[in-house]
PDB file of C-alpha atoms in Angstrom:
ATOM      1  CA  UNK A   1      -0.127   0.269   0.145  1.00  0.00           C
ATOM      2  CA  UNK A   2       1.367   3.366  -0.871  1.00  0.00           C
ATOM      3  CA  UNK A   3       1.128   6.294   1.716  1.00  0.00           C
ATOM      4  CA  UNK A   4       1.099   9.685   0.316  1.00  0.00           C
ATOM      5  CA  UNK A   5       2.785  12.359   2.633  1.00  0.00           C
ATOM      6  CA  UNK A   6       2.234  15.931   2.482  1.00  0.00           C
ATOM      7  CA  UNK A   7       5.482  17.957   1.415  1.00  0.00           C
ATOM      8  CA  UNK A   8       5.380  19.529   4.708  1.00  0.00           C
ATOM      9  CA  UNK A   9       5.666  16.222   6.659  1.00  0.00           C
ATOM     10  CA  UNK A  10       9.362  16.218   6.702  1.00  0.00           C
ATOM     11  CA  UNK A  11       9.534  19.889   7.660  1.00  0.00           C
ATOM     12  CA  UNK A  12      10.302  19.341  11.423  1.00  0.00           C
ATOM     13  CA  UNK A  13      12.834  16.540  10.941  1.00  0.00           C
ATOM     14  CA  UNK A  14      14.985  19.182   8.639  1.00  0.00           C
ATOM     15  CA  UNK A  15      14.673  22.011  10.863  1.00  0.00           C
ATOM     16  CA  UNK A  16      15.929  19.694  13.773  1.00  0.00           C
ATOM     17  CA  UNK A  17      18.735  18.420  11.540  1.00  0.00           C
ATOM     18  CA  UNK A  18      20.079  22.223  11.052  1.00  0.00           C
ATOM     19  CA  UNK A  19      19.935  23.172  14.404  1.00  0.00           C
ATOM     20  CA  UNK A  20      22.085  19.826  15.521  1.00  0.00           C
ATOM     21  CA  UNK A  21      24.595  20.742  12.754  1.00  0.00           C
ATOM     22  CA  UNK A  22      24.769  24.201  14.038  1.00  0.00           C
ATOM     23  CA  UNK A  23      25.676  23.316  17.464  1.00  0.00           C
ATOM     24  CA  UNK A  24      28.506  21.011  16.501  1.00  0.00           C
ATOM     25  CA  UNK A  25      32.143  22.611  17.065  1.00  0.00           C
ATOM     26  CA  UNK A  26      34.623  22.761  14.389  1.00  0.00           C
ATOM     27  CA  UNK A  27      37.467  20.210  14.524  1.00  0.00           C
ATOM     28  CA  UNK A  28      40.276  21.369  16.881  1.00  0.00           C
ATOM     29  CA  UNK A  29      38.141  23.707  18.853  1.00  0.00           C
ATOM     30  CA  UNK A  30      37.269  23.463  22.525  1.00  0.00           C
ATOM     31  CA  UNK A  31      33.875  22.353  23.297  1.00  0.00           C
ATOM     32  CA  UNK A  32      31.570  24.927  24.408  1.00  0.00           C
ATOM     33  CA  UNK A  33      30.109  24.646  27.927  1.00  0.00           C
ATOM     34  CA  UNK A  34      26.791  23.127  28.096  1.00  0.00           C
ATOM     35  CA  UNK A  35      24.386  25.339  29.874  1.00  0.00           C
ATOM     36  CA  UNK A  36      21.404  23.766  31.341  1.00  0.00           C
ATOM     37  CA  UNK A  37      18.052  25.441  30.806  1.00  0.00           C
ATOM     38  CA  UNK A  38      16.145  26.698  33.771  1.00  0.00           C
ATOM     39  CA  UNK A  39      13.648  24.500  34.993  1.00  0.00           C
ATOM     40  CA  UNK A  40      10.235  25.751  35.304  1.00  0.00           C
ATOM     41  CA  UNK A  41       8.204  24.154  38.381  1.00  0.00           C
ATOM     42  CA  UNK A  42       4.898  23.879  37.343  1.00  0.00           C
ATOM     43  CA  UNK A  43       2.193  24.291  40.301  1.00  0.00           C
ATOM     44  CA  UNK A  44      -0.353  21.791  40.713  1.00  0.00           C
ATOM     45  CA  UNK A  45      -3.992  23.194  40.679  1.00  0.00           C
ATOM     46  CA  UNK A  46      -5.616  23.955  43.687  1.00  0.00           C
ATOM     47  CA  UNK A  47      -9.167  23.065  44.371  1.00  0.00           C
ATOM     48  CA  UNK A  48     -11.117  25.873  45.800  1.00  0.00           C
ATOM     49  CA  UNK A  49     -13.997  25.078  48.237  1.00  0.00           C
ATOM     50  CA  UNK A  50     -17.165  26.783  47.355  1.00  0.00           C
ATOM     51  CA  UNK A  51     -18.243  29.343  49.844  1.00  0.00           C
ATOM     52  CA  UNK A  52     -20.539  28.678  52.517  1.00  0.00           C
ATOM     53  CA  UNK A  53     -23.256  31.135  51.257  1.00  0.00           C
ATOM     54  CA  UNK A  54     -23.150  29.346  47.837  1.00  0.00           C
ATOM     55  CA  UNK A  55     -23.737  25.799  49.562  1.00  0.00           C
ATOM     56  CA  UNK A  56     -26.524  27.437  51.019  1.00  0.00           C
ATOM     57  CA  UNK A  57     -28.006  28.911  48.004  1.00  0.00           C
ATOM     58  CA  UNK A  58     -27.891  25.772  46.200  1.00  0.00           C
ATOM     59  CA  UNK A  59     -29.991  24.039  48.743  1.00  0.00           C
ATOM     60  CA  UNK A  60     -33.726  24.765  48.325  1.00  0.00           C
ATOM     61  CA  UNK A  61     -35.312  26.686  51.480  1.00  0.00           C
ATOM     62  CA  UNK A  62     -37.843  24.932  53.099  1.00  0.00           C
ATOM     63  CA  UNK A  63     -41.221  26.515  53.767  1.00  0.00           C
ATOM     64  CA  UNK A  64     -41.705  28.056  57.242  1.00  0.00           C
ATOM     65  CA  UNK A  65     -44.379  27.014  59.549  1.00  0.00           C
ATOM     66  CA  UNK A  66     -46.625  29.872  58.752  1.00  0.00           C
ATOM     67  CA  UNK A  67     -46.161  29.628  54.888  1.00  0.00           C
ATOM     68  CA  UNK A  68     -47.384  26.031  55.180  1.00  0.00           C
ATOM     69  CA  UNK A  69     -50.222  26.906  57.175  1.00  0.00           C
ATOM     70  CA  UNK A  70     -51.461  29.757  54.542  1.00  0.00           C
ATOM     71  CA  UNK A  71     -50.608  27.296  51.670  1.00  0.00           C
ATOM     72  CA  UNK A  72     -52.761  24.494  53.482  1.00  0.00           C
ATOM     73  CA  UNK A  73     -55.661  26.911  54.128  1.00  0.00           C
ATOM     74  CA  UNK A  74     -55.640  28.215  50.448  1.00  0.00           C
ATOM     75  CA  UNK A  75     -55.853  24.372  49.072  1.00  0.00           C
ATOM     76  CA  UNK A  76     -58.677  23.903  51.492  1.00  0.00           C
ATOM     77  CA  UNK A  77     -60.525  26.705  50.448  1.00  0.00           C
ATOM     78  CA  UNK A  78     -60.177  26.152  46.742  1.00  0.00           C
ATOM     79  CA  UNK A  79     -63.240  24.753  44.671  1.00  0.00           C
ATOM     80  CA  UNK A  80     -62.266  23.155  41.432  1.00  0.00           C
ATOM     81  CA  UNK A  81     -64.542  22.828  38.502  1.00  0.00           C
ATOM     82  CA  UNK A  82     -66.857  19.601  39.019  1.00  0.00           C
ATOM     83  CA  UNK A  83     -68.462  17.539  36.370  1.00  0.00           C
ATOM     84  CA  UNK A  84     -71.751  17.596  37.970  1.00  0.00           C
ATOM     85  CA  UNK A  85     -71.311  21.614  38.210  1.00  0.00           C
ATOM     86  CA  UNK A  86     -71.440  22.231  34.270  1.00  0.00           C
ATOM     87  CA  UNK A  87     -74.577  23.645  32.602  1.00  0.00           C
ATOM     88  CA  UNK A  88     -73.801  23.129  28.864  1.00  0.00           C
ATOM     89  CA  UNK A  89     -70.234  24.866  28.784  1.00  0.00           C
ATOM     90  CA  UNK A  90     -70.751  27.086  31.996  1.00  0.00           C
ATOM     91  CA  UNK A  91     -69.467  26.031  35.510  1.00  0.00           C
ATOM     92  CA  UNK A  92     -71.652  27.144  38.109  1.00  0.00           C
ATOM     93  CA  UNK A  93     -70.157  27.228  41.598  1.00  0.00           C
ATOM     94  CA  UNK A  94     -72.357  27.580  44.572  1.00  0.00           C
ATOM     95  CA  UNK A  95     -71.273  30.986  46.276  1.00  0.00           C
ATOM     96  CA  UNK A  96     -69.741  30.857  49.697  1.00  0.00           C
ATOM     97  CA  UNK A  97     -67.916  33.759  51.263  1.00  0.00           C
ATOM     98  CA  UNK A  98     -64.105  33.193  51.579  1.00  0.00           C
ATOM     99  CA  UNK A  99     -64.028  30.249  48.648  1.00  0.00           C
ATOM    100  CA  UNK A 100     -61.605  30.259  46.455  1.00  0.00           C
ATOM    101  CA  UNK A 101     -62.703  29.407  42.925  1.00  0.00           C
ATOM    102  CA  UNK A 102     -60.465  27.820  40.302  1.00  0.00           C
ATOM    103  CA  UNK A 103     -60.449  29.214  36.784  1.00  0.00           C
ATOM    104  CA  UNK A 104     -58.730  27.567  33.793  1.00  0.00           C
ATOM    105  CA  UNK A 105     -57.875  29.762  30.582  1.00  0.00           C
ATOM    106  CA  UNK A 106     -55.612  29.251  27.603  1.00  0.00           C
ATOM    107  CA  UNK A 107     -53.981  31.747  25.033  1.00  0.00           C
ATOM    108  CA  UNK A 108     -55.995  33.127  22.325  1.00  0.00           C
ATOM    109  CA  UNK A 109     -59.199  32.161  24.315  1.00  0.00           C
ATOM    110  CA  UNK A 110     -61.364  34.518  26.449  1.00  0.00           C
ATOM    111  CA  UNK A 111     -63.292  33.083  29.466  1.00  0.00           C
ATOM    112  CA  UNK A 112     -66.406  34.788  30.745  1.00  0.00           C
ATOM    113  CA  UNK A 113     -66.943  35.327  34.642  1.00  0.00           C
ATOM    114  CA  UNK A 114     -70.695  36.194  34.752  1.00  0.00           C
ATOM    115  CA  UNK A 115     -72.017  37.944  37.916  1.00  0.00           C
ATOM    116  CA  UNK A 116     -75.366  37.850  39.444  1.00  0.00           C
ATOM    117  CA  UNK A 117     -78.168  39.755  37.675  1.00  0.00           C
ATOM    118  CA  UNK A 118     -78.748  43.251  38.887  1.00  0.00           C
ATOM    119  CA  UNK A 119     -75.128  43.053  40.627  1.00  0.00           C
ATOM    120  CA  UNK A 120     -73.068  46.441  40.195  1.00  0.00           C
ATOM    121  CA  UNK A 121     -69.188  45.925  39.657  1.00  0.00           C
ATOM    122  CA  UNK A 122     -67.114  48.047  41.927  1.00  0.00           C
ATOM    123  CA  UNK A 123     -63.605  47.049  41.068  1.00  0.00           C
ATOM    124  CA  UNK A 124     -61.559  44.367  39.469  1.00  0.00           C
ATOM    125  CA  UNK A 125     -58.016  43.560  40.549  1.00  0.00           C
ATOM    126  CA  UNK A 126     -55.439  41.054  39.541  1.00  0.00           C
ATOM    127  CA  UNK A 127     -51.927  40.019  40.755  1.00  0.00           C
ATOM    128  CA  UNK A 128     -50.464  39.911  37.287  1.00  0.00           C
ATOM    129  CA  UNK A 129     -51.652  42.514  34.813  1.00  0.00           C
ATOM    130  CA  UNK A 130     -48.769  42.110  32.504  1.00  0.00           C
ATOM    131  CA  UNK A 131     -49.397  38.763  31.164  1.00  0.00           C
ATOM    132  CA  UNK A 132     -53.140  38.510  31.508  1.00  0.00           C
ATOM    133  CA  UNK A 133     -55.769  40.784  29.722  1.00  0.00           C
ATOM    134  CA  UNK A 134     -58.716  41.532  31.847  1.00  0.00           C
ATOM    135  CA  UNK A 135     -61.929  43.513  30.977  1.00  0.00           C
ATOM    136  CA  UNK A 136     -65.359  43.842  31.801  1.00  0.00           C
ATOM    137  CA  UNK A 137     -68.939  44.455  29.854  1.00  0.00           C
ATOM    138  CA  UNK A 138     -72.560  43.765  30.361  1.00  0.00           C
ATOM    139  CA  UNK A 139     -75.504  42.202  29.036  1.00  0.00           C
ATOM    140  CA  UNK A 140     -79.414  42.965  29.603  1.00  0.00           C
ATOM    141  CA  UNK A 141     -81.120  45.811  30.694  1.00  0.00           C
ATOM    142  CA  UNK A 142     -82.814  47.171  33.761  1.00  0.00           C
ATOM    143  CA  UNK A 143     -83.314  44.426  36.493  1.00  0.00           C
ATOM    144  CA  UNK A 144     -81.625  41.796  34.312  1.00  0.00           C
ATOM    145  CA  UNK A 145     -78.541  43.580  33.509  1.00  0.00           C
ATOM    146  CA  UNK A 146     -75.456  41.572  34.338  1.00  0.00           C
ATOM    147  CA  UNK A 147     -71.756  42.186  34.674  1.00  0.00           C
ATOM    148  CA  UNK A 148     -69.352  40.025  32.729  1.00  0.00           C
ATOM    149  CA  UNK A 149     -65.455  39.953  33.475  1.00  0.00           C
ATOM    150  CA  UNK A 150     -63.429  38.690  30.874  1.00  0.00           C
ATOM    151  CA  UNK A 151     -59.861  37.067  31.229  1.00  0.00           C
ATOM    152  CA  UNK A 152     -57.267  36.163  28.744  1.00  0.00           C
ATOM    153  CA  UNK A 153     -53.683  34.959  29.234  1.00  0.00           C
ATOM    154  CA  UNK A 154     -50.678  35.600  26.978  1.00  0.00           C
ATOM    155  CA  UNK A 155     -49.070  32.380  27.634  1.00  0.00           C
ATOM    156  CA  UNK A 156     -49.491  28.959  28.846  1.00  0.00           C
ATOM    157  CA  UNK A 157     -48.206  27.911  32.667  1.00  0.00           C
ATOM    158  CA  UNK A 158     -49.299  31.236  34.296  1.00  0.00           C
ATOM    159  CA  UNK A 159     -50.916  31.506  37.291  1.00  0.00           C
ATOM    160  CA  UNK A 160     -52.269  34.500  39.486  1.00  0.00           C
ATOM    161  CA  UNK A 161     -55.365  35.604  41.445  1.00  0.00           C
ATOM    162  CA  UNK A 162     -58.358  37.936  40.617  1.00  0.00           C
ATOM    163  CA  UNK A 163     -60.610  39.842  43.187  1.00  0.00           C
ATOM    164  CA  UNK A 164     -63.931  40.962  42.048  1.00  0.00           C
ATOM    165  CA  UNK A 165     -65.869  43.355  44.347  1.00  0.00           C
ATOM    166  CA  UNK A 166     -69.478  44.347  43.753  1.00  0.00           C
ATOM    167  CA  UNK A 167     -72.394  46.021  45.622  1.00  0.00           C
ATOM    168  CA  UNK A 168     -73.367  42.782  47.281  1.00  0.00           C
ATOM    169  CA  UNK A 169     -70.210  40.561  47.868  1.00  0.00           C
ATOM    170  CA  UNK A 170     -66.499  39.919  46.850  1.00  0.00           C
ATOM    171  CA  UNK A 171     -65.491  36.997  44.573  1.00  0.00           C
ATOM    172  CA  UNK A 172     -61.952  35.293  44.965  1.00  0.00           C
ATOM    173  CA  UNK A 173     -60.716  33.637  41.729  1.00  0.00           C
ATOM    174  CA  UNK A 174     -57.656  31.466  41.217  1.00  0.00           C
ATOM    175  CA  UNK A 175     -56.284  31.878  37.570  1.00  0.00           C
ATOM    176  CA  UNK A 176     -54.275  29.406  35.877  1.00  0.00           C
ATOM    177  CA  UNK A 177     -53.331  29.200  31.993  1.00  0.00           C
ATOM    178  CA  UNK A 178     -52.699  25.860  30.034  1.00  0.00           C
ATOM    179  CA  UNK A 179     -51.667  25.139  26.482  1.00  0.00           C
ATOM    180  CA  UNK A 180     -55.191  24.515  24.954  1.00  0.00           C
ATOM    181  CA  UNK A 181     -57.811  23.905  27.744  1.00  0.00           C
ATOM    182  CA  UNK A 182     -60.001  26.945  28.641  1.00  0.00           C
ATOM    183  CA  UNK A 183     -63.370  27.181  30.680  1.00  0.00           C
ATOM    184  CA  UNK A 184     -65.907  28.950  28.644  1.00  0.00           C
ATOM    185  CA  UNK A 185     -67.790  30.560  31.385  1.00  0.00           C
ATOM    186  CA  UNK A 186     -68.490  30.470  35.073  1.00  0.00           C
ATOM    187  CA  UNK A 187     -71.006  31.926  37.179  1.00  0.00           C
ATOM    188  CA  UNK A 188     -72.421  31.255  40.724  1.00  0.00           C
ATOM    189  CA  UNK A 189     -75.641  30.012  42.746  1.00  0.00           C
ATOM    190  CA  UNK A 190     -76.499  32.057  45.873  1.00  0.00           C
ATOM    191  CA  UNK A 191     -77.748  29.661  48.576  1.00  0.00           C
ATOM    192  CA  UNK A 192     -77.932  32.286  51.216  1.00  0.00           C
ATOM    193  CA  UNK A 193     -79.882  34.438  48.819  1.00  0.00           C
ATOM    194  CA  UNK A 194     -82.466  31.886  48.287  1.00  0.00           C
ATOM    195  CA  UNK A 195     -82.583  31.191  52.003  1.00  0.00           C
ATOM    196  CA  UNK A 196     -83.104  34.779  52.929  1.00  0.00           C
ATOM    197  CA  UNK A 197     -85.861  34.969  50.042  1.00  0.00           C
ATOM    198  CA  UNK A 198     -87.863  31.783  51.649  1.00  0.00           C
ATOM    199  CA  UNK A 199     -87.511  33.582  55.062  1.00  0.00           C
ATOM    200  CA  UNK A 200     -88.848  36.734  53.820  1.00  0.00           C
ATOM    201  CA  UNK A 201     -91.698  34.990  51.898  1.00  0.00           C
ATOM    202  CA  UNK A 202     -92.635  32.968  54.880  1.00  0.00           C
ATOM    203  CA  UNK A 203     -92.708  36.142  57.134  1.00  0.00           C
ATOM    204  CA  UNK A 204     -94.823  38.002  54.648  1.00  0.00           C
ATOM    205  CA  UNK A 205     -97.092  34.947  54.628  1.00  0.00           C
ATOM    206  CA  UNK A 206     -97.402  34.987  58.298  1.00  0.00           C
ATOM    207  CA  UNK A 207     -98.020  38.597  58.509  1.00  0.00           C
ATOM    208  CA  UNK A 208    -101.010  38.065  56.128  1.00  0.00           C
ATOM    209  CA  UNK A 209    -102.351  35.375  58.120  1.00  0.00           C
ATOM    210  CA  UNK A 210    -105.223  36.090  60.434  1.00  0.00           C
ATOM    211  CA  UNK A 211    -103.836  36.278  64.260  1.00  0.00           C
ATOM    212  CA  UNK A 212    -106.764  33.657  65.320  1.00  0.00           C
ATOM    213  CA  UNK A 213    -108.989  31.624  63.314  1.00  0.00           C
ATOM    214  CA  UNK A 214    -112.494  30.548  63.812  1.00  0.00           C
ATOM    215  CA  UNK A 215    -113.220  33.665  66.312  1.00  0.00           C
ATOM    216  CA  UNK A 216    -116.559  35.409  65.889  1.00  0.00           C
ATOM    217  CA  UNK A 217    -116.275  39.305  66.364  1.00  0.00           C
ATOM    218  CA  UNK A 218    -119.041  39.094  69.085  1.00  0.00           C
ATOM    219  CA  UNK A 219    -116.750  36.959  71.159  1.00  0.00           C
ATOM    220  CA  UNK A 220    -114.043  39.617  71.360  1.00  0.00           C
ATOM    221  CA  UNK A 221    -113.617  41.699  74.507  1.00  0.00           C
ATOM    222  CA  UNK A 222    -111.726  45.123  74.338  1.00  0.00           C
ATOM    223  CA  UNK A 223    -111.929  45.686  78.033  1.00  0.00           C
ATOM    224  CA  UNK A 224    -108.251  46.420  78.769  1.00  0.00           C
ATOM    225  CA  UNK A 225    -106.419  49.774  80.038  1.00  0.00           C
ATOM    226  CA  UNK A 226    -102.713  50.343  78.799  1.00  0.00           C
ATOM    227  CA  UNK A 227    -101.028  52.874  80.990  1.00  0.00           C
ATOM    228  CA  UNK A 228     -97.460  53.497  82.074  1.00  0.00           C
ATOM    229  CA  UNK A 229     -94.520  54.876  80.000  1.00  0.00           C
ATOM    230  CA  UNK A 230     -94.697  55.619  76.231  1.00  0.00           C
ATOM    231  CA  UNK A 231     -91.807  53.844  74.468  1.00  0.00           C
ATOM    232  CA  UNK A 232     -91.865  53.629  70.596  1.00  0.00           C
ATOM    233  CA  UNK A 233     -93.150  49.523  71.063  1.00  0.00           C
ATOM    234  CA  UNK A 234     -96.099  50.624  73.492  1.00  0.00           C
ATOM    235  CA  UNK A 235     -99.027  48.571  72.469  1.00  0.00           C
ATOM    236  CA  UNK A 236    -102.045  49.765  70.478  1.00  0.00           C
ATOM    237  CA  UNK A 237    -104.546  47.761  72.421  1.00  0.00           C
ATOM    238  CA  UNK A 238    -105.201  44.488  74.067  1.00  0.00           C
ATOM    239  CA  UNK A 239    -108.270  41.946  73.743  1.00  0.00           C
ATOM    240  CA  UNK A 240    -109.342  38.521  74.200  1.00  0.00           C
ATOM    241  CA  UNK A 241    -111.697  35.965  72.817  1.00  0.00           C
ATOM    242  CA  UNK A 242    -112.433  34.357  75.949  1.00  0.00           C
ATOM    243  CA  UNK A 243    -109.561  31.719  75.777  1.00  0.00           C
ATOM    244  CA  UNK A 244    -106.812  33.833  74.845  1.00  0.00           C
ATOM    245  CA  UNK A 245    -105.345  37.267  75.107  1.00  0.00           C
ATOM    246  CA  UNK A 246    -104.039  39.073  72.183  1.00  0.00           C
ATOM    247  CA  UNK A 247    -101.706  42.282  72.577  1.00  0.00           C
ATOM    248  CA  UNK A 248    -101.053  44.439  69.224  1.00  0.00           C
ATOM    249  CA  UNK A 249     -98.041  46.476  68.464  1.00  0.00           C
ATOM    250  CA  UNK A 250     -96.942  49.053  66.285  1.00  0.00           C
ATOM    251  CA  UNK A 251     -95.623  47.561  62.963  1.00  0.00           C
ATOM    252  CA  UNK A 252     -92.176  48.902  64.212  1.00  0.00           C
ATOM    253  CA  UNK A 253     -91.933  46.117  66.582  1.00  0.00           C
ATOM    254  CA  UNK A 254     -90.557  43.924  63.612  1.00  0.00           C
ATOM    255  CA  UNK A 255     -87.422  46.227  63.485  1.00  0.00           C
ATOM    256  CA  UNK A 256     -86.854  46.989  67.011  1.00  0.00           C
ATOM    257  CA  UNK A 257     -86.470  45.317  70.253  1.00  0.00           C
ATOM    258  CA  UNK A 258     -89.358  43.349  71.535  1.00  0.00           C
ATOM    259  CA  UNK A 259     -90.160  43.667  75.414  1.00  0.00           C
ATOM    260  CA  UNK A 260     -90.551  40.717  77.500  1.00  0.00           C
ATOM    261  CA  UNK A 261     -94.112  40.127  79.048  1.00  0.00           C
ATOM    262  CA  UNK A 262     -94.594  39.626  82.711  1.00  0.00           C
ATOM    263  CA  UNK A 263     -97.544  38.419  84.517  1.00  0.00           C
ATOM    264  CA  UNK A 264     -98.242  40.538  87.744  1.00  0.00           C
ATOM    265  CA  UNK A 265     -99.983  38.621  90.662  1.00  0.00           C
ATOM    266  CA  UNK A 266    -102.179  40.044  93.382  1.00  0.00           C
ATOM    267  CA  UNK A 267     -99.351  40.169  95.642  1.00  0.00           C
ATOM    268  CA  UNK A 268     -97.374  42.548  93.053  1.00  0.00           C
ATOM    269  CA  UNK A 269     -94.816  39.959  92.005  1.00  0.00           C
ATOM    270  CA  UNK A 270     -94.031  39.796  88.556  1.00  0.00           C
ATOM    271  CA  UNK A 271     -93.191  36.580  86.837  1.00  0.00           C
ATOM    272  CA  UNK A 272     -92.603  35.722  83.128  1.00  0.00           C
ATOM    273  CA  UNK A 273     -95.467  34.184  81.162  1.00  0.00           C
ATOM    274  CA  UNK A 274     -95.375  32.036  78.048  1.00  0.00           C
ATOM    275  CA  UNK A 275     -96.602  33.938  74.788  1.00  0.00           C
ATOM    276  CA  UNK A 276     -95.834  33.503  71.218  1.00  0.00           C
ATOM    277  CA  UNK A 277     -95.125  36.288  68.678  1.00  0.00           C
ATOM    278  CA  UNK A 278     -97.295  36.201  65.644  1.00  0.00           C
ATOM    279  CA  UNK A 279     -96.820  39.106  63.363  1.00  0.00           C
ATOM    280  CA  UNK A 280     -97.071  42.131  65.451  1.00  0.00           C
ATOM    281  CA  UNK A 281     -99.219  40.418  68.212  1.00  0.00           C
ATOM    282  CA  UNK A 282     -98.375  38.791  71.151  1.00  0.00           C
ATOM    283  CA  UNK A 283    -100.730  35.850  71.953  1.00  0.00           C
ATOM    284  CA  UNK A 284    -101.140  34.308  75.440  1.00  0.00           C
ATOM    285  CA  UNK A 285    -103.000  31.407  75.940  1.00  0.00           C
ATOM    286  CA  UNK A 286    -104.862  32.368  79.078  1.00  0.00           C
ATOM    287  CA  UNK A 287    -106.817  35.577  80.234  1.00  0.00           C
ATOM    288  CA  UNK A 288    -104.701  38.388  81.740  1.00  0.00           C
ATOM    289  CA  UNK A 289    -105.725  40.241  84.513  1.00  0.00           C
ATOM    290  CA  UNK A 290    -102.622  42.461  84.853  1.00  0.00           C
ATOM    291  CA  UNK A 291     -99.543  42.148  83.045  1.00  0.00           C
ATOM    292  CA  UNK A 292     -96.612  44.552  82.236  1.00  0.00           C
ATOM    293  CA  UNK A 293     -94.156  44.716  79.418  1.00  0.00           C
ATOM    294  CA  UNK A 294     -90.561  45.789  80.696  1.00  0.00           C
ATOM    295  CA  UNK A 295     -87.725  46.938  78.753  1.00  0.00           C
ATOM    296  CA  UNK A 296     -84.300  48.310  79.570  1.00  0.00           C
ATOM    297  CA  UNK A 297     -81.780  48.058  82.687  1.00  0.00           C
ATOM    298  CA  UNK A 298     -80.740  51.521  83.980  1.00  0.00           C
ATOM    299  CA  UNK A 299     -83.759  53.433  82.790  1.00  0.00           C
ATOM    300  CA  UNK A 300     -86.577  50.709  82.423  1.00  0.00           C
ATOM    301  CA  UNK A 301     -89.621  51.418  80.299  1.00  0.00           C
ATOM    302  CA  UNK A 302     -92.683  49.844  81.882  1.00  0.00           C
ATOM    303  CA  UNK A 303     -96.197  49.627  80.113  1.00  0.00           C
ATOM    304  CA  UNK A 304     -99.064  47.891  82.259  1.00  0.00           C
ATOM    305  CA  UNK A 305    -101.804  46.130  80.568  1.00  0.00           C
ATOM    306  CA  UNK A 306    -104.880  45.671  83.110  1.00  0.00           C
ATOM    307  CA  UNK A 307    -108.360  44.090  82.294  1.00  0.00           C
ATOM    308  CA  UNK A 308    -111.172  46.427  83.478  1.00  0.00           C
ATOM    309  CA  UNK A 309    -115.072  46.318  83.733  1.00  0.00           C
ATOM    310  CA  UNK A 310    -116.673  46.833  80.126  1.00  0.00           C
ATOM    311  CA  UNK A 311    -118.177  49.996  81.075  1.00  0.00           C
ATOM    312  CA  UNK A 312    -114.930  51.609  82.291  1.00  0.00           C
ATOM    313  CA  UNK A 313    -112.585  49.961  79.504  1.00  0.00           C
ATOM    314  CA  UNK A 314    -112.832  53.413  77.409  1.00  0.00           C
ATOM    315  CA  UNK A 315    -112.516  55.907  80.253  1.00  0.00           C
ATOM    316  CA  UNK A 316    -109.413  53.863  81.775  1.00  0.00           C
ATOM    317  CA  UNK A 317    -107.656  53.698  78.237  1.00  0.00           C
ATOM    318  CA  UNK A 318    -104.735  56.233  77.977  1.00  0.00           C
TER     319      UNK A 318
END
């Protein structure tokens, strides 16, 4: 096999040979002293230990007890979308004060946060407004007018929080962006409002109901005198049907403090008597001779209700 060498391959050998010929002394001359080349000591590389601060920075810092407590509380308060909570493409959460509602969004997708009809928006605040687009609009008119808060992320893998305040409540929403999965919309139901509406309806129904049924007007006796102080809750009148005594109060009794009713015996001792409140009436399942309504501590208002003879009932009323 023939090996082809480059013309430069023998160049180092020729240079070395010429250098050796130049160092050979001519015949008959004294040999030149040989000078040894100074030796250059090579220092071994020294390993440098990393600084203590660098070692500490390399280790991840453990969260403190307070941080763990806050993170645990936030996880416990977070409500994730549930399959049973979807109405078509809308996730409907039951509203509860202090709950953190999870919302998933995606780039190039807009997610609608629909508030309660008639609810007025006060402010919207987000932790990251540089990488999230947040706006609001409305739909409907009059009592059906509804505010919509719209959110859209610039990229996937983002997380922040959103606080929406209205004239009725505050919403806390956790925002998280994914590559392609986005919730179309979310809204809420309001169990507390429904409960209040039921209680209000029951109170109105009770107020419309008659105080007593199966009572003939001729059986009613109004021979009761009302005397004493004149507070705002002073009864308008008292009457009985032969079995029960009824004490009628002003309509303001429903929004103020109601006085307790005491039965006054012949010895002047007062003791609480059982009664029930029906609308703006006290109903006592007995006939009262003398009773007192008392309210207050240092300055006590006392109103006395006394049963009198039929002929004197009108004259004794004050």
